Amino acid sequence: MASALTSILPLGKTMKASGIIVPIFCKTRNGLLLNLLKDWRLNADHQEVKLLEIELQLRMKLREWEEALEIIRILYGMMSLTENLFATYLVVLVKNGKFEDVGELKDLAPSIMFTSDDYILETASALYEAGYLIDAMNFLMPYAKNPDRPRLRMF
């Protein structure tokens, strides 16, 4: 899945979600797709991870944070904890003002093997924005000490 903090794609571009290319035309055209995805999420007998990921990505690009929170909570319950899922979950919680929920999850960060600088920065930023400055710095420090990761030292 693309970075959680990316902006809306320009008209006519595409985004890749879980190996599926989804055309991005405009918010109006996405309305039909979003309605179908939401209907599937709410009414299907089982949840399909790839469809949830596509809907989450679209909702985040459109800054529909409440819908994104519903979706990420479903994914969090279905999937094993990865750096992508964790960082995205924290970002969505912060965007919804759920800072106490960030506080409950912050202790899980050290148990995840982060390899992507983007997800490390998103996690640290979410912790910082939620008011957990010391936790953000303690999380970031071991990664920032790596000489091959100068970008992390600019946080």
XYZ file of C-alpha atoms in Angstrom:
155
model
C 0.000 0.000 0.000
C 1.214 3.503 -0.737
C 2.434 5.803 1.969
C -0.293 6.826 4.377
C 0.432 10.538 4.104
C 0.380 10.924 0.323
C -1.909 13.519 -1.215
C -4.762 13.046 -3.672
C -3.540 11.892 -7.075
C -4.068 14.299 -10.011
C -6.855 13.727 -12.511
C -6.368 10.649 -14.707
C -3.552 9.102 -12.667
C -3.586 5.595 -11.243
C -2.671 4.116 -7.918
C -1.593 0.586 -7.144
C -3.205 -1.238 -4.223
C -2.286 -4.832 -3.483
C -1.267 -5.523 -7.060
C -4.442 -4.038 -8.572
C -4.337 -0.851 -10.631
C -7.221 1.479 -9.771
C -7.832 4.487 -12.042
C -8.356 7.765 -10.223
C -10.589 10.051 -12.259
C -12.229 12.348 -9.755
C -14.105 12.253 -6.468
C -17.458 12.039 -8.295
C -16.529 8.971 -10.342
C -14.965 7.378 -7.305
C -18.334 7.736 -5.577
C -19.737 4.684 -7.339
C -16.660 2.613 -6.559
C -16.622 3.793 -2.947
C -20.316 2.981 -2.553
C -19.736 -0.518 -3.929
C -16.723 -1.083 -1.683
C -18.569 0.201 1.389
C -21.593 -1.979 0.589
C -19.291 -4.992 0.283
C -17.578 -4.123 3.572
C -20.846 -3.719 5.464
C -22.920 -6.506 3.926
C -20.650 -9.279 2.676
C -20.471 -12.613 4.445
C -16.690 -12.340 4.601
C -14.213 -9.482 4.296
C -11.779 -9.423 1.389
C -8.470 -7.840 2.441
C -7.624 -6.530 -1.030
C -10.977 -4.734 -1.338
C -10.583 -3.245 2.128
C -7.082 -2.030 1.225
C -8.365 -0.390 -1.962
C -11.207 1.316 -0.106
C -8.846 2.441 2.654
C -6.431 3.908 0.163
C -9.190 5.798 -1.634
C -10.731 7.072 1.616
C -7.334 8.323 2.774
C -6.632 10.047 -0.525
C -10.019 11.766 -0.263
C -9.338 12.559 3.394
C -12.433 10.712 4.581
C -10.836 9.894 7.915
C -13.877 8.498 9.759
C -14.498 5.911 7.037
C -10.769 5.173 6.932
C -10.826 4.513 10.681
C -13.624 1.951 10.325
C -11.690 0.158 7.587
C -8.297 0.175 9.297
C -9.857 -1.252 12.455
C -11.239 -4.162 10.424
C -7.859 -4.731 8.764
C -6.068 -4.509 12.120
C -8.252 -7.311 13.421
C -7.743 -9.470 10.322
C -4.067 -9.140 9.469
C -0.763 -9.748 11.164
C 0.876 -6.558 12.367
C 3.206 -5.092 9.741
C 5.011 -1.772 9.573
C 2.582 -0.598 6.892
C -0.544 -1.533 8.850
C 0.805 -0.107 12.104
C 1.941 3.223 10.623
C -1.292 3.618 8.681
C -3.378 2.814 11.755
C -1.544 5.441 13.817
C -1.909 8.074 11.088
C -5.656 7.428 10.768
C -6.086 7.556 14.550
C -4.293 10.921 14.690
C -6.359 12.302 11.795
C -9.490 11.339 13.771
C -8.172 12.897 16.997
C -8.007 9.517 18.762
C -4.813 10.337 20.660
C -5.633 8.049 23.596
C -5.868 5.107 21.164
C -2.417 6.015 19.850
C -1.193 5.880 23.443
C -2.582 2.373 23.843
C -0.783 1.168 20.687
C 2.549 2.970 21.065
C 4.134 0.170 23.073
C 3.695 -2.220 20.135
C 6.082 -0.238 17.899
C 9.327 -1.831 19.182
C 7.969 -5.312 18.426
C 7.637 -4.522 14.705
C 10.609 -4.855 12.375
C 10.543 -1.604 10.400
C 12.475 -1.552 7.123
C 10.860 1.396 5.342
C 12.018 4.903 6.212
C 8.584 6.189 5.174
C 6.769 4.020 7.715
C 9.318 4.849 10.408
C 8.769 8.565 9.830
C 4.989 8.191 9.685
C 4.995 6.262 12.958
C 7.262 8.796 14.673
C 5.210 11.707 13.297
C 1.937 10.161 14.459
C 3.353 9.587 17.937
C 4.617 13.174 18.030
C 1.314 14.646 16.792
C -0.579 12.612 19.392
C 1.548 14.184 22.124
C 3.997 11.341 22.726
C 7.229 13.211 21.953
C 9.495 11.080 24.144
C 8.017 7.871 22.741
C 8.442 9.217 19.198
C 12.103 9.992 19.821
C 12.747 6.672 21.585
C 11.160 4.852 18.657
C 13.056 6.830 16.027
C 16.501 6.917 17.665
C 17.685 3.330 16.943
C 16.778 3.694 13.275
C 18.245 7.201 12.968
C 21.603 6.010 14.325
C 22.063 3.899 11.205
C 24.479 5.841 8.909
C 22.587 4.548 5.865
C 19.439 6.396 6.975
C 20.284 10.125 6.990
C 16.669 11.043 6.220
C 15.602 9.795 9.649
C 17.951 12.178 11.399
C 16.078 15.168 9.947
C 12.877 14.447 11.886
